[in-house]
PDB file of C-alpha atoms in Angstrom:
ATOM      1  CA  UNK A   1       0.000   0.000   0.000  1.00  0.00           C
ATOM      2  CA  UNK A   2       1.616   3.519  -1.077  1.00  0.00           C
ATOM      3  CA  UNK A   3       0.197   6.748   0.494  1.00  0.00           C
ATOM      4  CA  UNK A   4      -0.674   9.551  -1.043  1.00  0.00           C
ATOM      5  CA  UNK A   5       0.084  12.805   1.052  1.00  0.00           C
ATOM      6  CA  UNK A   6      -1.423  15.571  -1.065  1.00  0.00           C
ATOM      7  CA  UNK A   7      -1.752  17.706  -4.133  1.00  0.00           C
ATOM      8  CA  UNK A   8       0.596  19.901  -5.699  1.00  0.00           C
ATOM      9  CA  UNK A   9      -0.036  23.296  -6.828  1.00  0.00           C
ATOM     10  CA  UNK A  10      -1.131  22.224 -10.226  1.00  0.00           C
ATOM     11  CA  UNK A  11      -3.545  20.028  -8.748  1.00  0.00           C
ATOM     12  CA  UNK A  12      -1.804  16.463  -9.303  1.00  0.00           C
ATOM     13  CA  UNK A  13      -1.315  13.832  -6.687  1.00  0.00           C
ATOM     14  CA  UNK A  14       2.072  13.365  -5.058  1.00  0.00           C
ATOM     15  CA  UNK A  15       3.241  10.207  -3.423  1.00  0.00           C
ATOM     16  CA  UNK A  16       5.989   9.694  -0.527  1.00  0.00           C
ATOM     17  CA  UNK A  17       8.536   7.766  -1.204  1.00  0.00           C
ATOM     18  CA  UNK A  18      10.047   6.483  -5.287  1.00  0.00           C
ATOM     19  CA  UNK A  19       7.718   4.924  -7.384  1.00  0.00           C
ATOM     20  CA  UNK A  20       7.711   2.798 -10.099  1.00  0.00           C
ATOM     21  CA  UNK A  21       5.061   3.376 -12.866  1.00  0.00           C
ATOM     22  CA  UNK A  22       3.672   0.115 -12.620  1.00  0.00           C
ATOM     23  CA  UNK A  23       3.125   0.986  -8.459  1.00  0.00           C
ATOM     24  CA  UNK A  24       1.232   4.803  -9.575  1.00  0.00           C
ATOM     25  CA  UNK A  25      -0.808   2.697 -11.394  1.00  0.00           C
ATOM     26  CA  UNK A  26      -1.680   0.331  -8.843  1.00  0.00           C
ATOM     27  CA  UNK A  27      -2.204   2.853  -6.212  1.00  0.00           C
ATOM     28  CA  UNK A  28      -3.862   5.467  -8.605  1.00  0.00           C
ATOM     29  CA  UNK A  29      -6.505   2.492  -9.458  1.00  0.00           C
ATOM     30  CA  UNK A  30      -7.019   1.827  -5.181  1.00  0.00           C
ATOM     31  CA  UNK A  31      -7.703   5.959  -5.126  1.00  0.00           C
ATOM     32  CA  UNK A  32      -9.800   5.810  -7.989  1.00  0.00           C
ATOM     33  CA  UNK A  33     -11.802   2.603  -6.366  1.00  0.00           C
ATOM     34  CA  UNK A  34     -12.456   4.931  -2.699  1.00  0.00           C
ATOM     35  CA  UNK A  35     -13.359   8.000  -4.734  1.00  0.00           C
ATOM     36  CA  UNK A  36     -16.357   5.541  -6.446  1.00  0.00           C
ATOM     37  CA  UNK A  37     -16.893   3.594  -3.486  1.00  0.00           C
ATOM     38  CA  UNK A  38     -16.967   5.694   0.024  1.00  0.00           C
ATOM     39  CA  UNK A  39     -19.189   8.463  -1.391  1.00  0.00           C
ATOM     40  CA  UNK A  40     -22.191   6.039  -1.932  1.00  0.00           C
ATOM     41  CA  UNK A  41     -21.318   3.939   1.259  1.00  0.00           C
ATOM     42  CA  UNK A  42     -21.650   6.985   3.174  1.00  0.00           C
ATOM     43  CA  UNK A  43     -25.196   8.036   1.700  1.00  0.00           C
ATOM     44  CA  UNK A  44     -26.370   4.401   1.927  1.00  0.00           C
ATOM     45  CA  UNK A  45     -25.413   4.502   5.500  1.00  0.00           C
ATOM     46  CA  UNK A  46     -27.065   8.240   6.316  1.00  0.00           C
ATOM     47  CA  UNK A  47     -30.372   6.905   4.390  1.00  0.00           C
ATOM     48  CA  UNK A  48     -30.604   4.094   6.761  1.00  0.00           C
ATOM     49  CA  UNK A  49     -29.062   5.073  10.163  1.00  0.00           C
ATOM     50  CA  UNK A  50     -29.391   8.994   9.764  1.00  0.00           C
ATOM     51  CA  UNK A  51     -25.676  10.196  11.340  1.00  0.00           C
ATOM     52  CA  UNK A  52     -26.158   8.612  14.905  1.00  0.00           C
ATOM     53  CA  UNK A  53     -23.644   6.243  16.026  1.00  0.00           C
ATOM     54  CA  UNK A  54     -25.299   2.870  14.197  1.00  0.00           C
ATOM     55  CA  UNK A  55     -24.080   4.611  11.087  1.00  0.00           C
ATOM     56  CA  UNK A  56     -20.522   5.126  12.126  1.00  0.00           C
ATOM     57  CA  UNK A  57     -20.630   1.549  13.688  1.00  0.00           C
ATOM     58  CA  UNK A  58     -21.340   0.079   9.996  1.00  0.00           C
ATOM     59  CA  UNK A  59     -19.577   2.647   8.463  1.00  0.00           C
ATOM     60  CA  UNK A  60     -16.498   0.994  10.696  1.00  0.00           C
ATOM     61  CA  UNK A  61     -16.966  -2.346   9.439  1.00  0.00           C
ATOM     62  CA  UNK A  62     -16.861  -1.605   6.012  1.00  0.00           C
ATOM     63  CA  UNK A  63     -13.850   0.226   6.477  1.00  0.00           C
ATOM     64  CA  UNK A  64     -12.252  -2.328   8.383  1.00  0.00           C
ATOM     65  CA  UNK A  65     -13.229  -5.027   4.923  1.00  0.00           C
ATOM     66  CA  UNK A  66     -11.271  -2.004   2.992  1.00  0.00           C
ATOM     67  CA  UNK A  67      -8.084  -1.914   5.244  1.00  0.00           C
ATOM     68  CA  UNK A  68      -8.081  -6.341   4.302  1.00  0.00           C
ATOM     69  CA  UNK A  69      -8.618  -5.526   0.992  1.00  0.00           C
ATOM     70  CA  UNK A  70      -6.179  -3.422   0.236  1.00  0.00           C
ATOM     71  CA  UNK A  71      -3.811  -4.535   2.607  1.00  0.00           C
ATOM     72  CA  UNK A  72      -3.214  -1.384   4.885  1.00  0.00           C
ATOM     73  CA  UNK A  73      -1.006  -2.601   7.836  1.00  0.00           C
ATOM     74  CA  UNK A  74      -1.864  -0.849  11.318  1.00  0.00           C
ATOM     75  CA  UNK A  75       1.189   1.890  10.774  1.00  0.00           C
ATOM     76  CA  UNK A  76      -0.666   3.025   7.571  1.00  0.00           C
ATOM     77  CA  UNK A  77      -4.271   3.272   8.943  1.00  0.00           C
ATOM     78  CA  UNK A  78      -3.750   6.964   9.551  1.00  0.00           C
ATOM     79  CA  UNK A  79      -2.283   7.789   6.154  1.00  0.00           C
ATOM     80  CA  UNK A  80      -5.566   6.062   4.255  1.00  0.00           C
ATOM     81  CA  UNK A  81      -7.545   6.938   6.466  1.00  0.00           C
ATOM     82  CA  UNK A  82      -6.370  10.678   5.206  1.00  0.00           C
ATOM     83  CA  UNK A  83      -6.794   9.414   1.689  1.00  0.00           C
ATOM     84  CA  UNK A  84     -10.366   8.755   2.115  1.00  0.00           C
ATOM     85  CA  UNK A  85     -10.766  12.255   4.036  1.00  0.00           C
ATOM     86  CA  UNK A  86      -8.826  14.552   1.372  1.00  0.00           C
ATOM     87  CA  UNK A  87      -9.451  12.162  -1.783  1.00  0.00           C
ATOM     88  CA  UNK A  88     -12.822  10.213  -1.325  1.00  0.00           C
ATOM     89  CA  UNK A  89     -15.288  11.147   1.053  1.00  0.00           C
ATOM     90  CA  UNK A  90     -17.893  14.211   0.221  1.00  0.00           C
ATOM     91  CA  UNK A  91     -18.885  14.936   4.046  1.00  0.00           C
ATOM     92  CA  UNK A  92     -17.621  17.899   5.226  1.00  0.00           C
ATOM     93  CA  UNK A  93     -16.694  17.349   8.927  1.00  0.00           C
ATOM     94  CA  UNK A  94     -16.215  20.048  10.916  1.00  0.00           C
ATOM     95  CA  UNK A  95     -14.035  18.620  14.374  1.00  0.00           C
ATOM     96  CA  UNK A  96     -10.199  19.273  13.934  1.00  0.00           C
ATOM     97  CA  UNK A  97      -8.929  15.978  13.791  1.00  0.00           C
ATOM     98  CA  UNK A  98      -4.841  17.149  13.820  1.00  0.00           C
ATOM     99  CA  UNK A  99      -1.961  16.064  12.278  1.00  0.00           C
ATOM    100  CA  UNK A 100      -0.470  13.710  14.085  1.00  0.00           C
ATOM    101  CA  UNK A 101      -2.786  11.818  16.544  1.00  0.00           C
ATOM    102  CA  UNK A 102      -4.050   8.925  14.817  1.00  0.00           C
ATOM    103  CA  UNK A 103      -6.990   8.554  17.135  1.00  0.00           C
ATOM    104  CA  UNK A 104      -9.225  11.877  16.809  1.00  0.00           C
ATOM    105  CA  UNK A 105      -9.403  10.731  13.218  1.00  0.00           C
ATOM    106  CA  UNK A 106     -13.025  10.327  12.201  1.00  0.00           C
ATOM    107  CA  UNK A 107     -12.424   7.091  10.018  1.00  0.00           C
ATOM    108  CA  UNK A 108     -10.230   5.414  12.684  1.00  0.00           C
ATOM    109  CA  UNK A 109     -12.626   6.136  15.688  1.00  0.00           C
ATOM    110  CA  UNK A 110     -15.967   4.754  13.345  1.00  0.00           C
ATOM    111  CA  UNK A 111     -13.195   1.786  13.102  1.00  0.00           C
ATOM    112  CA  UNK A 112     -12.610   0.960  16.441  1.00  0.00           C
ATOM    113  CA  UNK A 113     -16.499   1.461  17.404  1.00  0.00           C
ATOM    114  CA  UNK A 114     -16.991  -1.516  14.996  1.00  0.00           C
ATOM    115  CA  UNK A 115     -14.610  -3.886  17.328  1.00  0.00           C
ATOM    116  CA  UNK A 116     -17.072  -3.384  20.003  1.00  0.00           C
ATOM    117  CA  UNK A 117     -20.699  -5.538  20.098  1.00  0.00           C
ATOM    118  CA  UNK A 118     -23.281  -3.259  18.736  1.00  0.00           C
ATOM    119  CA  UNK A 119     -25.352  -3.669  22.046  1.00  0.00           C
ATOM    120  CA  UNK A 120     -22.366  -2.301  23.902  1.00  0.00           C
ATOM    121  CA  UNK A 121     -22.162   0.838  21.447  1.00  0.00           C
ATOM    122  CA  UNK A 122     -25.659   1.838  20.956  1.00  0.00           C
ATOM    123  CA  UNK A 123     -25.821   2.540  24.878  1.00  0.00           C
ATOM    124  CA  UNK A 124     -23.861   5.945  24.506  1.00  0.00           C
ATOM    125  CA  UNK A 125     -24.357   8.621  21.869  1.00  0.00           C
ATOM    126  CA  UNK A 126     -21.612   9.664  18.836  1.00  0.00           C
ATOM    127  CA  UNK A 127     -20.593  12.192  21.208  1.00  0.00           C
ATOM    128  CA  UNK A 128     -20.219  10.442  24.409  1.00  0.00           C
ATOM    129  CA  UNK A 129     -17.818   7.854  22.228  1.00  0.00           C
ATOM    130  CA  UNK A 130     -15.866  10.783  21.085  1.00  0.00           C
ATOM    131  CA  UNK A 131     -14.804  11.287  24.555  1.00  0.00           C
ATOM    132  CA  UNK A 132     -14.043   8.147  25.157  1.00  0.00           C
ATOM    133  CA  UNK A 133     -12.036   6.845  22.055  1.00  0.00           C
ATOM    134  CA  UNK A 134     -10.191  10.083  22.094  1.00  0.00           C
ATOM    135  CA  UNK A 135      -9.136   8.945  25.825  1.00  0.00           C
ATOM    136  CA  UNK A 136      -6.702   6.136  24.862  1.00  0.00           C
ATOM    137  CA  UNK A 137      -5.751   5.312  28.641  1.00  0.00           C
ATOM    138  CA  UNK A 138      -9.168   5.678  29.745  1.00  0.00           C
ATOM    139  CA  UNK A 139     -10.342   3.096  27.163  1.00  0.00           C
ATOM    140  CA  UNK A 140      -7.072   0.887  27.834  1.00  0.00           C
ATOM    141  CA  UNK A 141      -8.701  -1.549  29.325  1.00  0.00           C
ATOM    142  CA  UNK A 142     -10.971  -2.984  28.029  1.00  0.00           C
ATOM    143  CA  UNK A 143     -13.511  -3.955  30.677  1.00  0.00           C
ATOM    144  CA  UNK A 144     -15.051  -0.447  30.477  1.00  0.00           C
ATOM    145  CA  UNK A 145     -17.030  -1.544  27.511  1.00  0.00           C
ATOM    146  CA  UNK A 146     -18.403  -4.619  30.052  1.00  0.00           C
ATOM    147  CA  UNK A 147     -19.112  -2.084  32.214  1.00  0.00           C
ATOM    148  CA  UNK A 148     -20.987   0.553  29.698  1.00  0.00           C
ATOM    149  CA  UNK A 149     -23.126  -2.979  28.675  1.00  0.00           C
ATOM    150  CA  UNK A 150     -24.598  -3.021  32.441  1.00  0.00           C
ATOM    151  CA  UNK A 151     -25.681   0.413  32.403  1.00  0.00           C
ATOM    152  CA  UNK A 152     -29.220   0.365  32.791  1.00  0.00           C
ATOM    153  CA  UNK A 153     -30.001   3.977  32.372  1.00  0.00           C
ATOM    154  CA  UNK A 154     -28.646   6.194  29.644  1.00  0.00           C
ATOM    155  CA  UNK A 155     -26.095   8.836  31.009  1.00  0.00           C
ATOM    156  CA  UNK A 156     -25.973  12.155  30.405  1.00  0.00           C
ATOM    157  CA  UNK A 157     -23.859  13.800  28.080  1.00  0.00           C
ATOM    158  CA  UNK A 158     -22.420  16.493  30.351  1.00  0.00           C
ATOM    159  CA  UNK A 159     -22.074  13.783  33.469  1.00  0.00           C
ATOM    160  CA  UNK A 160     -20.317  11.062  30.886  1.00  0.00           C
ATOM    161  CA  UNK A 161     -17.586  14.415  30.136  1.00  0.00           C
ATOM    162  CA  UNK A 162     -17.324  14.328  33.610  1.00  0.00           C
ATOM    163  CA  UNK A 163     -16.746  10.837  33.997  1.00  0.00           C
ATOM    164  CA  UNK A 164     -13.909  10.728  31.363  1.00  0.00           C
ATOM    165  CA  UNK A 165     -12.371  13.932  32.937  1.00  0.00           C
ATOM    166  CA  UNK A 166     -12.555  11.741  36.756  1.00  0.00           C
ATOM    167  CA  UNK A 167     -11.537   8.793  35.276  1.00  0.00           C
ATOM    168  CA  UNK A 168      -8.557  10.298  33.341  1.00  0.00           C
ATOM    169  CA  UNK A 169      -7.328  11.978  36.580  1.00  0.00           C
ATOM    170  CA  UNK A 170      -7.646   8.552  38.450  1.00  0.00           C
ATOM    171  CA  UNK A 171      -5.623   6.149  35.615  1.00  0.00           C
ATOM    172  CA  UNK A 172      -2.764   8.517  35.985  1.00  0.00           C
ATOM    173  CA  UNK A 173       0.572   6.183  37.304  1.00  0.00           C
ATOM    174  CA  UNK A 174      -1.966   2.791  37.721  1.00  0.00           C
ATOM    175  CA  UNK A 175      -2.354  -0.314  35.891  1.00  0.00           C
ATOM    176  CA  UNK A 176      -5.984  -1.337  36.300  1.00  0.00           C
ATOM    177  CA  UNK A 177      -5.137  -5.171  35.179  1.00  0.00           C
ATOM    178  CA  UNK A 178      -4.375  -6.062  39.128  1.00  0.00           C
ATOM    179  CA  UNK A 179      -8.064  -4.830  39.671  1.00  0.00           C
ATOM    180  CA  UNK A 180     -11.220  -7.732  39.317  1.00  0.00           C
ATOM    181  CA  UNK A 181     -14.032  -7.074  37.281  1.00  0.00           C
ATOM    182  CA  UNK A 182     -16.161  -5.910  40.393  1.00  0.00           C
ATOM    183  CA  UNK A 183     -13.101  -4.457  41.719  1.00  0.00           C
ATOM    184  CA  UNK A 184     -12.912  -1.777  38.888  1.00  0.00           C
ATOM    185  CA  UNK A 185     -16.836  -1.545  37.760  1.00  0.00           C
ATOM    186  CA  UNK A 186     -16.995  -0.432  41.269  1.00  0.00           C
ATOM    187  CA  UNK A 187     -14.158   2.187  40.699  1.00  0.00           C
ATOM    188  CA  UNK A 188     -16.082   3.372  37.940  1.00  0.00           C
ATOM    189  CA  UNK A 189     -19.394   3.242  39.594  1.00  0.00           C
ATOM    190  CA  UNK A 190     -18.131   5.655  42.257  1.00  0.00           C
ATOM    191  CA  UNK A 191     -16.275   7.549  39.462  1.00  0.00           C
ATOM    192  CA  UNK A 192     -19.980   8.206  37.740  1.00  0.00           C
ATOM    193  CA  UNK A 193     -21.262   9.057  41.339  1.00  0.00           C
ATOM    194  CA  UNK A 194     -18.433  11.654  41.593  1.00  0.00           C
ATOM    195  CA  UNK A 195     -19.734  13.341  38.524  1.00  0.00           C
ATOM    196  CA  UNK A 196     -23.130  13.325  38.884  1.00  0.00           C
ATOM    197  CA  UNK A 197     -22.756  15.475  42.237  1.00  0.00           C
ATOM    198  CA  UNK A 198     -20.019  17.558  40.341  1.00  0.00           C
ATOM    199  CA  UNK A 199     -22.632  18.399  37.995  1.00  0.00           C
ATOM    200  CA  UNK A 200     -25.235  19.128  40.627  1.00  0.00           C
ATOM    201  CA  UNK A 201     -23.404  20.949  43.450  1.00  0.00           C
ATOM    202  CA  UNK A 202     -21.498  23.407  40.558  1.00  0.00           C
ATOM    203  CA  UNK A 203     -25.434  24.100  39.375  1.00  0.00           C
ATOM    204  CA  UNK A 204     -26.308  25.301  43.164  1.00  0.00           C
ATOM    205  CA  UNK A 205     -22.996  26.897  43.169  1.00  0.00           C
ATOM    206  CA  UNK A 206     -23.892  29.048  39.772  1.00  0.00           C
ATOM    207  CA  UNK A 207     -27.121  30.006  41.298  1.00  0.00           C
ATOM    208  CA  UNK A 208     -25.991  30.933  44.378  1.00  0.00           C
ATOM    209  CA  UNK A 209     -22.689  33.041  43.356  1.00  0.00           C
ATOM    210  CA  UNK A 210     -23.876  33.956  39.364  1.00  0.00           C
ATOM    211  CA  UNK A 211     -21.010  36.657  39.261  1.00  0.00           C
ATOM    212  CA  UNK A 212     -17.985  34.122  40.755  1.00  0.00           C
ATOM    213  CA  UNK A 213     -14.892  34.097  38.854  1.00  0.00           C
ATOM    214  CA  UNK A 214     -14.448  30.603  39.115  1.00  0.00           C
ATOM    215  CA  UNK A 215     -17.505  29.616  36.560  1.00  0.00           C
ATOM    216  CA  UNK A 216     -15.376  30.713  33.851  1.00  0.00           C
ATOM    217  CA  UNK A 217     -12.553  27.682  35.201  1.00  0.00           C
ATOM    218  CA  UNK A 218     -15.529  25.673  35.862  1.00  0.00           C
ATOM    219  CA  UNK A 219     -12.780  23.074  34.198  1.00  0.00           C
ATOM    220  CA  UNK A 220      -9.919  23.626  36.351  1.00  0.00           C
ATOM    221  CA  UNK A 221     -11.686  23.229  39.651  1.00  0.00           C
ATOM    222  CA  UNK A 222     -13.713  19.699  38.369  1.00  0.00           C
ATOM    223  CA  UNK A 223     -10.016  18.533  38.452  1.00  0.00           C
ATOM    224  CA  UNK A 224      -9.056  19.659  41.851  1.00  0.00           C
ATOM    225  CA  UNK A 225     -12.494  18.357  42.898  1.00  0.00           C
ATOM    226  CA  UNK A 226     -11.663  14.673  41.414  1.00  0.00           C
ATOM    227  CA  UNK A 227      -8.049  15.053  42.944  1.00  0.00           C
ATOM    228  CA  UNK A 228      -8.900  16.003  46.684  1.00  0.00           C
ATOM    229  CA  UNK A 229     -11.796  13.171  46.574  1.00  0.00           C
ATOM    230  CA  UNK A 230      -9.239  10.743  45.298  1.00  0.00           C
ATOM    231  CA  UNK A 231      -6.347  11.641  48.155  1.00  0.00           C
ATOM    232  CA  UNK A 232      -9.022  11.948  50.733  1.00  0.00           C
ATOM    233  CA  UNK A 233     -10.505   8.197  49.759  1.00  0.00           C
ATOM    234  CA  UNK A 234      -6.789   7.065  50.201  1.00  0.00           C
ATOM    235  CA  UNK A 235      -5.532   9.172  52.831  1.00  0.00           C
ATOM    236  CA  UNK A 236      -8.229   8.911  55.086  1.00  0.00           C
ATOM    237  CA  UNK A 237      -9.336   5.967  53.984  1.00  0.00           C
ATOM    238  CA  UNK A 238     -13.057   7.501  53.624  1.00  0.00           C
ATOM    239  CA  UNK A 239     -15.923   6.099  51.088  1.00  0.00           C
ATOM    240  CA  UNK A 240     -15.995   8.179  48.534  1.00  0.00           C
ATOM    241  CA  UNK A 241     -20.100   9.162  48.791  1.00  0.00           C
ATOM    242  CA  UNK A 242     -22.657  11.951  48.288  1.00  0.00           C
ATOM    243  CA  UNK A 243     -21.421  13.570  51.860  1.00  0.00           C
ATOM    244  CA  UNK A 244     -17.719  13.495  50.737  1.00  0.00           C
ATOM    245  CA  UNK A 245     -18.742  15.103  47.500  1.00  0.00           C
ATOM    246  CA  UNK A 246     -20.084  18.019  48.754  1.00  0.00           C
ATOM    247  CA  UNK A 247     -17.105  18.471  51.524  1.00  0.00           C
ATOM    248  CA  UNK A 248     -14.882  18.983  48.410  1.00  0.00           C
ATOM    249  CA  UNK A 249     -16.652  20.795  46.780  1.00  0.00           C
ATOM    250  CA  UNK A 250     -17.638  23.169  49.664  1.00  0.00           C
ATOM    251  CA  UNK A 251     -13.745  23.322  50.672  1.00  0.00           C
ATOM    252  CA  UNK A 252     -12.864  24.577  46.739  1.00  0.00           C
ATOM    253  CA  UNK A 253     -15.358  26.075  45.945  1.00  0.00           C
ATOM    254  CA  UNK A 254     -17.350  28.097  48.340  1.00  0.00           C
ATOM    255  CA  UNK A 255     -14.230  28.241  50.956  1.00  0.00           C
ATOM    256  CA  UNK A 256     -17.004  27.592  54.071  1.00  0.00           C
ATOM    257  CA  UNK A 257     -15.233  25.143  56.118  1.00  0.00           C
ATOM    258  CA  UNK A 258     -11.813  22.929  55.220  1.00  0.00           C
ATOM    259  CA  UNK A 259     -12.308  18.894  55.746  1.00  0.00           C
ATOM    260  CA  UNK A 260      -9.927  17.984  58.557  1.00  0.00           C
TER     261      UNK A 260
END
């Protein structure tokens, strides 16, 4: 598989590396195949799934059938996956995927969603996996899907950026593979519960103190919130729960008392 890395001023394809003419051939002819082929995948797939997250989850298999068929080895997913997006495609997407990190890439992400069971990925929205596959330690291992599966109520889209915010604060310096399964679901249970009260207490908060500084670093202080509940649950050995919640959060945020 050669990549193609752009066009030139005068509009013609250039290729990295020295190729024969026999090889521009073969590669023009795979270029020439996605420019016939992705455009009517992609409107087959918005006619019957609309743009929710079924229709990147097929959209991922089929992908994954083109990376076998044209023999695109792991290293080169990112470079054809940038063929389809500058070459193929005719979405416009607006999200800035980057240059360099292989995973915000829109192709690559509707490819890893179609690894996962289909029951497992309709439980959060295109949004909510966003978050998650652009997380690669959060998603590292690979029980969080197991745990997503048992969720029995569909989570919010502002408490699930809180979650991935917690959780990414918690992974830092650990290796979750000593944990069991009920071991780390509960880790992630309490996580959730950490970021549901996040979500409620900074709500009082704006009501109570509308003109406060710290709404505009609403971000900055959900970290320090997830960091003192974390040392406190290991420090003091304390369950993290709905009363420790709102100790932090008092102690950061409104200053009233400091948790001893």
């Amino acid at each position: 598989m050669g990549h193609i890395v752009g066009i030139d001023a005068e509009g013609r394809v250039v290729y990295e590396g020295f190729l024969s003419s026999k090889e521009k051939a073969l590669y023009d002819e795979v270029l020439n195949t996605l420019k016939d082929e992705i455009p009517q995948i992609e409107d087959d797939l918005a006619e019957r799934y609309g743009d929710g997250v079924k229709y990147k989850y097929f959209l991922g298999q089929i992908l994954a059938n083109l990376l076998d068929r044209f023999n695109v080895s792991v290293a080169e997913r990112r470079k054809f996956w940038d063929e389809i997006k500058n070459f193929a495609t005719q979405k416009k997407r607006k999200r800035n995927e980057g240059t360099n990190s292989k995973t915000r890439s829109f192709y690559e992400q509707c490819f890893i969603l179609s690894q996962i069971d289909l029951d497992v990925v309709e439980k959060l929205s295109w949004r909510q996996w966003q978050d998650l596959l652009d997380r690669v330690g959060n998603r590292e291992d690979s029980r969080i899907y197991a745990w997503i599966k048992a969720q029995q109520k569909k989570i919010r889209e502002d408490d699930w950026r809180e979650f991935e915010k917690a959780l990414n604060v918690y992974l830092r310096g650990k290796d979750t593979c000593v944990f069991t399964d009920s071991e780390l679901f509960g880790i992630y249970d309490t996580i959730m519960l950490m970021s549901v009260n996040w979500r409620l207490l900074f709500n009082e908060f704006k009501k109570k103190h509308p003109k406060s500084a710290k709404i505009k670093t609403k971000s900055g202080w959900a970290k320090k919130y997830y960091t003192k509940c974390f040392e406190l649950r290991k420090a003091k050995k304390r369950q993290i729960d709905k009363e420790l919640c709102k100790e932090v959060f008092q102690s950061l945020m409104e200053k009233e008392r400091l948790i001893q």
